[in-house]
Every structure is written in C-alpha cells, then in structure tokens.
C-alpha cells in the first residue's frame, strides 16, 4: 500500500508559478510510475503529467506541455510538478497518483494509489 500526500497548492495570479510536491510512503519499493491529475468543479478528472520510476521518461497533456515540468527524487520518495505561466483554466484540485507499472498511463483508472489533492487557484 502506497500513501501519497500532496502539498504546495495555493492562490496565484495568471502568469505566475507554483511548485507542487507529493510525498510517498509505504509500498515495497519506489519502482512505481507517478502522475498528476487535476479535477475542476463539474469536470472529469484529467491527466496532467506522469514520470517513470527511473525518471528517464515523462509524459504531458498537450494543455500543459511547455509550461509544466514533472520530476522526482527517489531518495526522498517525492514527485514534483513545477507549474509556470499559469492560466485561470489551470484552476483545479491537483491529485497525485501512483502504481507499480512500467507504462505511464494517462487514464486515471490505471492508478491504484491516490492522494487527497491540493487546490490550485489561478486568478485573472
């Protein structure tokens, strides 16, 4: 069982930056894909980014490509999401996910472990 705890959300003006963190604990090893999803009120949960367990591969949604960067520090069991050039449409609860897989899935149902989420609000 992997436990995930996010932090770093908040209120920021359009064009600003935020860095989210997701600390993982438990589990038998750190060899899991980690990802970020987001969910805005009244909308479906959508994929944002994923990173392989060795951090040698990343995947991004088209809507955040070039603005967001996912990274991880396996020594700290933590994954990060650096978000730059934020837009009001980025406003959502950002949720960390993980699973023991070699495939970086973009579908939420493929991930077994989830955090509680952290709110990101971008004002115009």
PDB file of C-alpha atoms in Angstrom:
ATOM      1  CA  UNK A   1       0.000   0.000   0.000  1.00  0.00           C
ATOM      2  CA  UNK A   2       1.397   3.373  -1.041  1.00  0.00           C
ATOM      3  CA  UNK A   3       0.308   6.537   0.756  1.00  0.00           C
ATOM      4  CA  UNK A   4       0.542   9.855  -1.087  1.00  0.00           C
ATOM      5  CA  UNK A   5       0.406  13.342   0.421  1.00  0.00           C
ATOM      6  CA  UNK A   6       0.381  16.457  -1.737  1.00  0.00           C
ATOM      7  CA  UNK A   7       1.430  19.967  -0.782  1.00  0.00           C
ATOM      8  CA  UNK A   8       2.236  23.294  -2.410  1.00  0.00           C
ATOM      9  CA  UNK A   9      -1.113  24.416  -3.745  1.00  0.00           C
ATOM     10  CA  UNK A  10      -2.442  27.917  -3.329  1.00  0.00           C
ATOM     11  CA  UNK A  11      -3.694  31.084  -4.979  1.00  0.00           C
ATOM     12  CA  UNK A  12      -1.592  32.688  -7.715  1.00  0.00           C
ATOM     13  CA  UNK A  13      -2.138  35.319 -10.380  1.00  0.00           C
ATOM     14  CA  UNK A  14      -2.203  34.403 -14.043  1.00  0.00           C
ATOM     15  CA  UNK A  15       1.326  34.136 -15.374  1.00  0.00           C
ATOM     16  CA  UNK A  16       2.672  33.083 -12.007  1.00  0.00           C
ATOM     17  CA  UNK A  17       4.253  29.841 -10.842  1.00  0.00           C
ATOM     18  CA  UNK A  18       3.673  27.156  -8.229  1.00  0.00           C
ATOM     19  CA  UNK A  19       5.537  24.000  -7.302  1.00  0.00           C
ATOM     20  CA  UNK A  20       3.546  21.021  -6.078  1.00  0.00           C
ATOM     21  CA  UNK A  21       5.062  18.151  -4.123  1.00  0.00           C
ATOM     22  CA  UNK A  22       3.797  14.639  -3.499  1.00  0.00           C
ATOM     23  CA  UNK A  23       5.465  12.576  -0.793  1.00  0.00           C
ATOM     24  CA  UNK A  24       5.070   8.814  -0.995  1.00  0.00           C
ATOM     25  CA  UNK A  25       5.381   6.307   1.820  1.00  0.00           C
ATOM     26  CA  UNK A  26       4.735   2.613   2.291  1.00  0.00           C
ATOM     27  CA  UNK A  27       4.944   0.170  -0.564  1.00  0.00           C
ATOM     28  CA  UNK A  28       7.579  -2.465  -1.172  1.00  0.00           C
ATOM     29  CA  UNK A  29       9.809  -0.284  -3.330  1.00  0.00           C
ATOM     30  CA  UNK A  30       9.887   3.032  -5.174  1.00  0.00           C
ATOM     31  CA  UNK A  31       9.609   1.388  -8.597  1.00  0.00           C
ATOM     32  CA  UNK A  32       6.241   2.903  -9.441  1.00  0.00           C
ATOM     33  CA  UNK A  33       5.101   5.345 -12.073  1.00  0.00           C
ATOM     34  CA  UNK A  34       3.873   8.581 -10.535  1.00  0.00           C
ATOM     35  CA  UNK A  35       1.492  11.007 -12.096  1.00  0.00           C
ATOM     36  CA  UNK A  36      -0.509  14.160 -11.582  1.00  0.00           C
ATOM     37  CA  UNK A  37      -4.151  14.551 -12.449  1.00  0.00           C
ATOM     38  CA  UNK A  38      -6.454  17.504 -11.894  1.00  0.00           C
ATOM     39  CA  UNK A  39     -10.152  17.970 -11.430  1.00  0.00           C
ATOM     40  CA  UNK A  40     -12.064  21.211 -11.752  1.00  0.00           C
ATOM     41  CA  UNK A  41     -15.604  21.614 -10.353  1.00  0.00           C
ATOM     42  CA  UNK A  42     -18.144  19.871 -12.560  1.00  0.00           C
ATOM     43  CA  UNK A  43     -15.473  18.381 -14.797  1.00  0.00           C
ATOM     44  CA  UNK A  44     -13.922  14.965 -15.266  1.00  0.00           C
ATOM     45  CA  UNK A  45     -10.568  14.161 -13.710  1.00  0.00           C
ATOM     46  CA  UNK A  46      -7.931  14.777 -16.358  1.00  0.00           C
ATOM     47  CA  UNK A  47      -4.357  13.666 -16.837  1.00  0.00           C
ATOM     48  CA  UNK A  48      -1.637  16.288 -16.394  1.00  0.00           C
ATOM     49  CA  UNK A  49       1.748  14.547 -16.342  1.00  0.00           C
ATOM     50  CA  UNK A  50       3.498  11.275 -15.472  1.00  0.00           C
ATOM     51  CA  UNK A  51       7.054  10.170 -14.816  1.00  0.00           C
ATOM     52  CA  UNK A  52       8.695   6.737 -14.922  1.00  0.00           C
ATOM     53  CA  UNK A  53      10.195   5.311 -11.754  1.00  0.00           C
ATOM     54  CA  UNK A  54      13.749   5.930 -13.004  1.00  0.00           C
ATOM     55  CA  UNK A  55      12.752   9.472 -14.068  1.00  0.00           C
ATOM     56  CA  UNK A  56      14.056   8.774 -17.566  1.00  0.00           C
ATOM     57  CA  UNK A  57      10.687   9.225 -19.239  1.00  0.00           C
ATOM     58  CA  UNK A  58       7.976  11.830 -18.845  1.00  0.00           C
ATOM     59  CA  UNK A  59       4.593  12.402 -20.426  1.00  0.00           C
ATOM     60  CA  UNK A  60       2.468  15.555 -20.510  1.00  0.00           C
ATOM     61  CA  UNK A  61      -1.020  16.565 -21.501  1.00  0.00           C
ATOM     62  CA  UNK A  62      -0.992  18.891 -24.507  1.00  0.00           C
ATOM     63  CA  UNK A  63      -2.629  21.608 -22.410  1.00  0.00           C
ATOM     64  CA  UNK A  64       0.382  21.875 -20.073  1.00  0.00           C
ATOM     65  CA  UNK A  65       3.264  20.921 -22.367  1.00  0.00           C
ATOM     66  CA  UNK A  66       5.983  23.560 -22.272  1.00  0.00           C
ATOM     67  CA  UNK A  67       4.610  25.130 -19.070  1.00  0.00           C
ATOM     68  CA  UNK A  68       4.681  22.298 -16.511  1.00  0.00           C
ATOM     69  CA  UNK A  69       7.599  20.062 -15.571  1.00  0.00           C
ATOM     70  CA  UNK A  70       7.325  16.812 -13.616  1.00  0.00           C
ATOM     71  CA  UNK A  71      10.318  15.459 -11.728  1.00  0.00           C
ATOM     72  CA  UNK A  72      11.041  13.048  -8.894  1.00  0.00           C
ATOM     73  CA  UNK A  73      13.594  12.414  -6.201  1.00  0.00           C
ATOM     74  CA  UNK A  74      13.540   8.718  -5.314  1.00  0.00           C
ATOM     75  CA  UNK A  75      15.861   9.274  -2.365  1.00  0.00           C
ATOM     76  CA  UNK A  76      13.087  11.410  -0.863  1.00  0.00           C
ATOM     77  CA  UNK A  77      10.219   9.384  -2.351  1.00  0.00           C
ATOM     78  CA  UNK A  78       8.823  12.625  -3.709  1.00  0.00           C
ATOM     79  CA  UNK A  79       7.489  13.756  -7.066  1.00  0.00           C
ATOM     80  CA  UNK A  80       7.226  17.413  -8.034  1.00  0.00           C
ATOM     81  CA  UNK A  81       5.173  19.404 -10.501  1.00  0.00           C
ATOM     82  CA  UNK A  82       6.646  22.771 -11.417  1.00  0.00           C
ATOM     83  CA  UNK A  83       3.905  24.886 -12.955  1.00  0.00           C
ATOM     84  CA  UNK A  84       4.860  28.050 -14.829  1.00  0.00           C
ATOM     85  CA  UNK A  85       2.868  30.543 -16.886  1.00  0.00           C
ATOM     86  CA  UNK A  86      -0.287  29.542 -15.055  1.00  0.00           C
ATOM     87  CA  UNK A  87      -3.651  30.308 -16.593  1.00  0.00           C
ATOM     88  CA  UNK A  88      -7.097  30.628 -14.985  1.00  0.00           C
ATOM     89  CA  UNK A  89      -8.088  27.403 -16.754  1.00  0.00           C
ATOM     90  CA  UNK A  90      -5.419  25.585 -14.717  1.00  0.00           C
ATOM     91  CA  UNK A  91      -7.566  26.110 -11.615  1.00  0.00           C
ATOM     92  CA  UNK A  92      -8.383  22.696 -10.143  1.00  0.00           C
ATOM     93  CA  UNK A  93      -7.629  20.253  -7.386  1.00  0.00           C
ATOM     94  CA  UNK A  94      -4.340  18.600  -8.308  1.00  0.00           C
ATOM     95  CA  UNK A  95      -4.090  14.968  -7.277  1.00  0.00           C
ATOM     96  CA  UNK A  96      -1.037  12.730  -7.145  1.00  0.00           C
ATOM     97  CA  UNK A  97      -1.291   9.116  -8.314  1.00  0.00           C
ATOM     98  CA  UNK A  98       0.998   6.099  -8.395  1.00  0.00           C
ATOM     99  CA  UNK A  99       1.085   2.455  -9.429  1.00  0.00           C
ATOM    100  CA  UNK A 100       3.570  -0.334  -9.956  1.00  0.00           C
ATOM    101  CA  UNK A 101       3.730  -0.305 -13.722  1.00  0.00           C
ATOM    102  CA  UNK A 102       6.247   0.415 -16.460  1.00  0.00           C
ATOM    103  CA  UNK A 103       3.631   2.171 -18.574  1.00  0.00           C
ATOM    104  CA  UNK A 104       2.859   5.835 -17.985  1.00  0.00           C
ATOM    105  CA  UNK A 105      -0.899   5.673 -18.289  1.00  0.00           C
ATOM    106  CA  UNK A 106      -2.988   8.767 -18.919  1.00  0.00           C
ATOM    107  CA  UNK A 107      -6.160   7.038 -17.723  1.00  0.00           C
ATOM    108  CA  UNK A 108      -6.996   7.523 -14.054  1.00  0.00           C
ATOM    109  CA  UNK A 109      -8.433   4.021 -13.663  1.00  0.00           C
ATOM    110  CA  UNK A 110      -4.959   2.557 -14.262  1.00  0.00           C
ATOM    111  CA  UNK A 111      -3.629   4.017 -10.987  1.00  0.00           C
ATOM    112  CA  UNK A 112      -4.429   2.307  -7.687  1.00  0.00           C
ATOM    113  CA  UNK A 113      -2.928   4.800  -5.253  1.00  0.00           C
ATOM    114  CA  UNK A 114      -4.134   8.371  -4.847  1.00  0.00           C
ATOM    115  CA  UNK A 115      -3.515  11.349  -2.636  1.00  0.00           C
ATOM    116  CA  UNK A 116      -6.189  13.677  -1.271  1.00  0.00           C
ATOM    117  CA  UNK A 117      -5.329  16.532  -3.593  1.00  0.00           C
ATOM    118  CA  UNK A 118      -4.228  20.142  -3.246  1.00  0.00           C
ATOM    119  CA  UNK A 119      -6.154  23.157  -4.509  1.00  0.00           C
ATOM    120  CA  UNK A 120      -4.599  25.403  -7.142  1.00  0.00           C
ATOM    121  CA  UNK A 121      -6.445  28.624  -7.945  1.00  0.00           C
ATOM    122  CA  UNK A 122      -5.255  30.972 -10.687  1.00  0.00           C
ATOM    123  CA  UNK A 123      -6.828  34.417 -10.733  1.00  0.00           C
ATOM    124  CA  UNK A 124      -7.097  36.510 -13.891  1.00  0.00           C
TER     125      UNK A 124
END
